[in-house]
Each structure stands twice: as C-alpha cells, then as structure tokens.
mmCIF file of C-alpha atoms in Angstrom:
data_model
loop_
_atom_site.group_PDB
_atom_site.id
_atom_site.type_symbol
_atom_site.label_atom_id
_atom_site.label_comp_id
_atom_site.label_asym_id
_atom_site.label_seq_id
_atom_site.Cartn_x
_atom_site.Cartn_y
_atom_site.Cartn_z
ATOM 1 C CA ALA A 213 60.077 122.469 129.079
ATOM 2 C CA CYS A 214 58.373 125.553 130.464
ATOM 3 C CA ALA A 215 61.330 126.273 132.737
ATOM 4 C CA VAL A 216 63.734 126.144 129.800
ATOM 5 C CA GLU A 217 61.508 128.399 127.751
ATOM 6 C CA SER A 218 61.009 130.915 130.569
ATOM 7 C CA ALA A 219 64.778 130.977 131.165
ATOM 8 C CA LYS A 220 65.168 132.160 127.563
ATOM 9 C CA GLY A 221 66.450 128.848 126.216
ATOM 10 C CA ALA A 222 66.985 128.938 122.464
ATOM 11 C CA ALA A 223 65.560 125.446 121.909
ATOM 12 C CA LEU A 224 64.806 122.241 123.761
ATOM 13 C CA THR A 225 65.963 118.745 122.871
ATOM 14 C CA VAL A 226 64.008 115.859 124.353
ATOM 15 C CA HIS A 227 65.028 112.224 124.203
ATOM 16 C CA GLY A 228 62.261 109.663 124.153
ATOM 17 C CA ARG A 229 63.868 107.420 126.785
ATOM 18 C CA THR A 230 64.547 107.960 130.454
ATOM 19 C CA ALA A 231 67.897 107.514 132.184
ATOM 20 C CA ARG A 232 66.497 104.322 133.711
ATOM 21 C CA ASP A 233 65.815 102.964 130.191
ATOM 22 C CA PHE A 234 69.450 103.590 129.282
ATOM 23 C CA PHE A 235 69.842 102.163 125.723
ATOM 24 C CA ARG A 236 67.096 99.559 126.073
ATOM 25 C CA GLY A 237 63.699 99.674 124.471
ATOM 26 C CA THR A 238 62.506 102.230 121.994
ATOM 27 C CA ALA A 239 62.128 105.971 122.292
ATOM 28 C CA ASP A 240 58.616 107.149 123.144
ATOM 29 C CA TRP A 241 57.922 109.756 120.497
ATOM 30 C CA SER A 242 54.377 110.348 121.742
ATOM 31 C CA ARG A 243 55.910 111.730 124.966
ATOM 32 C CA ILE A 244 58.175 113.977 122.916
ATOM 33 C CA ALA A 245 55.089 115.248 121.055
ATOM 34 C CA GLU A 246 53.397 116.044 124.385
ATOM 35 C CA VAL A 247 56.254 118.414 125.241
ATOM 36 C CA LYS A 248 55.635 120.353 122.028
ATOM 37 C CA GLY A 249 52.230 121.409 123.373
ATOM 38 C CA ALA A 250 53.873 123.039 126.384
ATOM 39 C CA LEU A 251 56.190 125.223 124.297
ATOM 40 C CA LYS A 252 55.044 128.534 122.877
ATOM 41 C CA HIS A 253 58.178 130.224 121.536
ATOM 42 C CA ILE A 254 61.100 127.843 121.207
ATOM 43 C CA PRO A 255 61.647 124.913 118.858
ATOM 44 C CA LEU A 256 61.499 121.318 120.025
ATOM 45 C CA ILE A 257 64.126 118.879 118.796
ATOM 46 C CA GLY A 258 63.263 115.206 119.146
ATOM 47 C CA ASN A 259 65.873 112.546 119.750
ATOM 48 C CA GLY A 260 65.819 108.785 119.937
ATOM 49 C CA ASP A 261 66.035 105.920 117.450
ATOM 50 C CA ILE A 262 66.518 108.115 114.376
ATOM 51 C CA ASP A 263 68.616 105.678 112.357
ATOM 52 C CA SER A 264 67.188 106.095 108.873
ATOM 53 C CA PRO A 265 65.920 108.830 106.572
ATOM 54 C CA ASP A 266 62.384 107.422 106.859
ATOM 55 C CA LYS A 267 62.388 107.708 110.649
ATOM 56 C CA ALA A 268 63.513 111.329 110.465
ATOM 57 C CA VAL A 269 60.755 112.187 107.993
ATOM 58 C CA ASP A 270 58.196 110.351 110.153
ATOM 59 C CA ALA A 271 59.288 112.320 113.241
ATOM 60 C CA PHE A 272 58.459 115.594 111.497
ATOM 61 C CA ARG A 273 55.281 114.252 109.933
ATOM 62 C CA HIS A 274 53.744 112.552 112.977
ATOM 63 C CA TYR A 275 55.159 114.194 116.104
ATOM 64 C CA GLY A 276 55.263 117.911 115.333
ATOM 65 C CA VAL A 277 58.926 118.413 116.166
ATOM 66 C CA ASP A 278 60.871 121.311 114.736
ATOM 67 C CA GLY A 279 64.053 119.304 114.377
ATOM 68 C CA VAL A 280 65.577 115.913 115.018
ATOM 69 C CA MET A 281 68.838 114.958 116.641
ATOM 70 C CA ILE A 282 70.696 111.876 115.491
ATOM 71 C CA GLY A 283 72.940 110.202 118.032
ATOM 72 C CA ARG A 284 74.474 106.739 118.072
ATOM 73 C CA ALA A 285 73.174 105.811 114.616
ATOM 74 C CA VAL A 286 75.606 108.189 112.946
ATOM 75 C CA LEU A 287 78.738 107.130 114.843
ATOM 76 C CA GLY A 288 79.858 104.773 112.100
ATOM 77 C CA ARG A 289 77.615 106.146 109.368
ATOM 78 C CA PRO A 290 78.310 109.863 108.921
ATOM 79 C CA TRP A 291 76.698 109.712 105.458
ATOM 80 C CA LEU A 292 73.360 109.284 107.275
ATOM 81 C CA PHE A 293 73.213 113.081 107.656
ATOM 82 C CA ALA A 294 73.245 113.550 103.861
ATOM 83 C CA GLN A 295 70.645 110.807 103.439
ATOM 84 C CA VAL A 296 68.314 112.398 106.011
ATOM 85 C CA HIS A 297 68.829 115.847 104.497
ATOM 86 C CA ALA A 298 67.893 114.556 101.042
ATOM 87 C CA ALA A 299 64.782 112.810 102.405
ATOM 88 C CA LEU A 300 63.645 115.954 104.197
ATOM 89 C CA GLN A 301 64.125 117.936 100.981
ATOM 90 C CA GLY A 302 62.042 115.377 99.074
ATOM 91 C CA ARG A 303 65.030 114.403 96.949
ATOM 92 C CA GLU A 304 66.351 110.964 96.094
ATOM 93 C CA ILE A 305 68.193 109.459 99.046
ATOM 94 C CA PRO A 306 71.866 108.809 98.289
ATOM 95 C CA PRO A 307 72.759 105.112 98.491
ATOM 96 C CA GLU A 308 74.957 103.651 101.203
ATOM 97 C CA PRO A 309 78.597 104.042 100.201
ATOM 98 C CA SER A 310 80.394 100.907 99.050
ATOM 99 C CA LEU A 311 82.636 99.181 101.591
ATOM 100 C CA THR A 312 85.657 100.686 99.853
ATOM 101 C CA GLN A 313 84.119 104.161 100.111
ATOM 102 C CA GLN A 314 83.225 103.534 103.754
ATOM 103 C CA ARG A 315 86.832 102.535 104.465
ATOM 104 C CA ASP A 316 88.016 105.749 102.786
ATOM 105 C CA ILE A 317 85.564 107.795 104.892
ATOM 106 C CA LEU A 318 86.844 106.028 108.020
ATOM 107 C CA LEU A 319 90.427 106.918 107.089
ATOM 108 C CA GLU A 320 89.457 110.538 106.436
ATOM 109 C CA HIS A 321 87.656 110.597 109.799
ATOM 110 C CA PHE A 322 90.815 109.229 111.445
ATOM 111 C CA GLN A 323 92.954 111.902 109.797
ATOM 112 C CA LEU A 324 90.666 114.658 111.075
ATOM 113 C CA VAL A 325 90.731 113.213 114.594
ATOM 114 C CA LEU A 326 94.549 112.995 114.485
ATOM 115 C CA GLU A 327 94.748 116.650 113.432
ATOM 116 C CA ARG A 328 92.474 117.668 116.291
ATOM 117 C CA TYR A 329 93.736 115.452 119.130
ATOM 118 C CA GLY A 330 97.198 114.248 118.119
ATOM 119 C CA SER A 331 98.340 110.710 117.454
ATOM 120 C CA GLU A 332 98.055 109.136 120.893
ATOM 121 C CA LYS A 333 94.679 110.512 122.004
ATOM 122 C CA GLY A 334 93.265 110.478 118.470
ATOM 123 C CA THR A 335 94.083 106.799 117.991
ATOM 124 C CA LEU A 336 92.429 105.873 121.274
ATOM 125 C CA LEU A 337 89.323 107.914 120.406
ATOM 126 C CA MET A 338 89.039 106.298 116.985
ATOM 127 C CA ARG A 339 88.906 102.767 118.363
ATOM 128 C CA ARG A 340 85.242 103.152 119.232
ATOM 129 C CA PHE A 341 84.336 104.906 116.010
ATOM 130 C CA ALA A 342 86.183 102.374 113.859
ATOM 131 C CA CYS A 343 84.268 99.515 115.444
ATOM 132 C CA GLN A 344 81.017 101.358 114.704
ATOM 133 C CA TYR A 345 81.931 101.678 111.025
ATOM 134 C CA ALA A 346 82.208 97.882 110.817
ATOM 135 C CA ARG A 347 79.058 97.151 112.799
ATOM 136 C CA GLY A 348 76.755 94.684 111.091
ATOM 137 C CA LYS A 349 79.111 93.986 108.231
ATOM 138 C CA HIS A 350 80.000 90.486 107.121
ATOM 139 C CA SER A 351 83.412 89.330 108.371
ATOM 140 C CA ALA A 352 83.884 92.412 110.573
ATOM 141 C CA ARG A 353 84.793 90.546 113.755
ATOM 142 C CA ALA A 354 88.527 90.363 112.974
ATOM 143 C CA PHE A 355 88.577 94.078 112.188
ATOM 144 C CA ARG A 356 86.742 95.001 115.387
ATOM 145 C CA ASN A 357 89.106 92.825 117.423
ATOM 146 C CA LYS A 358 92.141 94.529 115.871
ATOM 147 C CA ALA A 359 90.816 98.090 115.764
ATOM 148 C CA GLY A 360 89.494 97.905 119.312
ATOM 149 C CA ARG A 361 93.004 97.279 120.642
ATOM 150 C CA VAL A 362 95.206 99.647 118.637
ATOM 151 C CA THR A 363 97.413 102.087 120.533
ATOM 152 C CA THR A 364 99.297 103.807 117.703
ATOM 153 C CA SER A 365 98.285 105.363 114.404
ATOM 154 C CA GLU A 366 100.431 102.768 112.603
ATOM 155 C CA GLU A 367 98.466 99.957 114.242
ATOM 156 C CA PHE A 368 95.228 101.708 113.277
ATOM 157 C CA TYR A 369 96.222 101.979 109.619
ATOM 158 C CA ASP A 370 97.307 98.327 109.678
ATOM 159 C CA ALA A 371 93.945 97.262 111.117
ATOM 160 C CA VAL A 372 92.009 99.233 108.490
ATOM 161 C CA ASN A 373 94.166 98.205 105.544
ATOM 162 C CA ASN A 374 94.355 94.518 106.444
ATOM 163 C CA TYR A 375 91.125 93.732 108.294
ATOM 164 C CA TYR A 376 88.366 96.167 107.282
ATOM 165 C CA PRO A 377 85.616 94.233 105.452
ATOM 166 C CA VAL A 378 85.947 94.343 101.677
ATOM 167 C CA GLU A 379 83.539 93.806 98.841
#
C-alpha cells in the first residue's frame, strides 16, 4: 500500500482474499481495514463479497473504506449498482426486476456486446453472462444448458426466448 502511494497511485483496491483462497471462503474485511491505516493520501477501495446493498453500506460503516468494488455479484445482476447507490444515498432500494424485466435487460446487454464485439465474439462472450443472469432461478437449468452452448446470435435469441425462466 505504501509503495503504491509513494509511486503516486491515484487509489488502491484491496481484495479480502488471497490468490491461494481463489473463490473459496469469505473476504477478510478486517485485513482490508488494516491497509487503510497505512495510507495517508490516497483512497482505499475494498473488494470481496459485496453482493447486496447492505454489505456495501456495512463496508463503509465498519471498515473505513473510501469506496467498494463489486465483482462477480454483478455479472448477472447489473441492477445491483443502482440498488447499492440508492442504499448509500439513504434512499429506498429499488426492488429486483421481474423475470421478464431481467430477460429484457439480458437482451439489451447482448445487443450492446454485439455492437462492441460483433456477432461471433459477442455471442461467445455472452454465454457466461447469460448463465449468470439465470443463476439461482427456478427452472433455469434448461436455459443454462442451451445458453452455455450457443455459437450464433440466432441461437442465443432462441435460448433466451424459449428457455429463460418466466414468471
């Protein structure tokens, strides 16, 4: 942390797990808080296990961080950013979108990826994201099986329109 600060780093992000931990266990936010004491001029951004508005608020309240970074939790839930923002502002947290709204967000996400990367690469990139959108949803297995194997945008649209969980 001191080396980053002395090298004129603009900020420092610290994850509460080691490389050896990989994705197992929980992030150690007390270790992140220890780093804050070593910094004098740059902000500390904490990362690890922020998957709800409450956890983001708690990170600021209990660990003295200047910011939080959200990683895997937002892969299939981009609305989490708006929920966290509302919680940090002390406003009412927007509800989870309905399954129909989530499907529409997924399709919009796909369209943006296609515009950026083209049909072939964009479709392959979206396989992982699409499966994340369906994570934990009732009857999502068929969708994940289909979406995880698509190779064309037509196959992707077919998977979403015919297999994405519905209300």
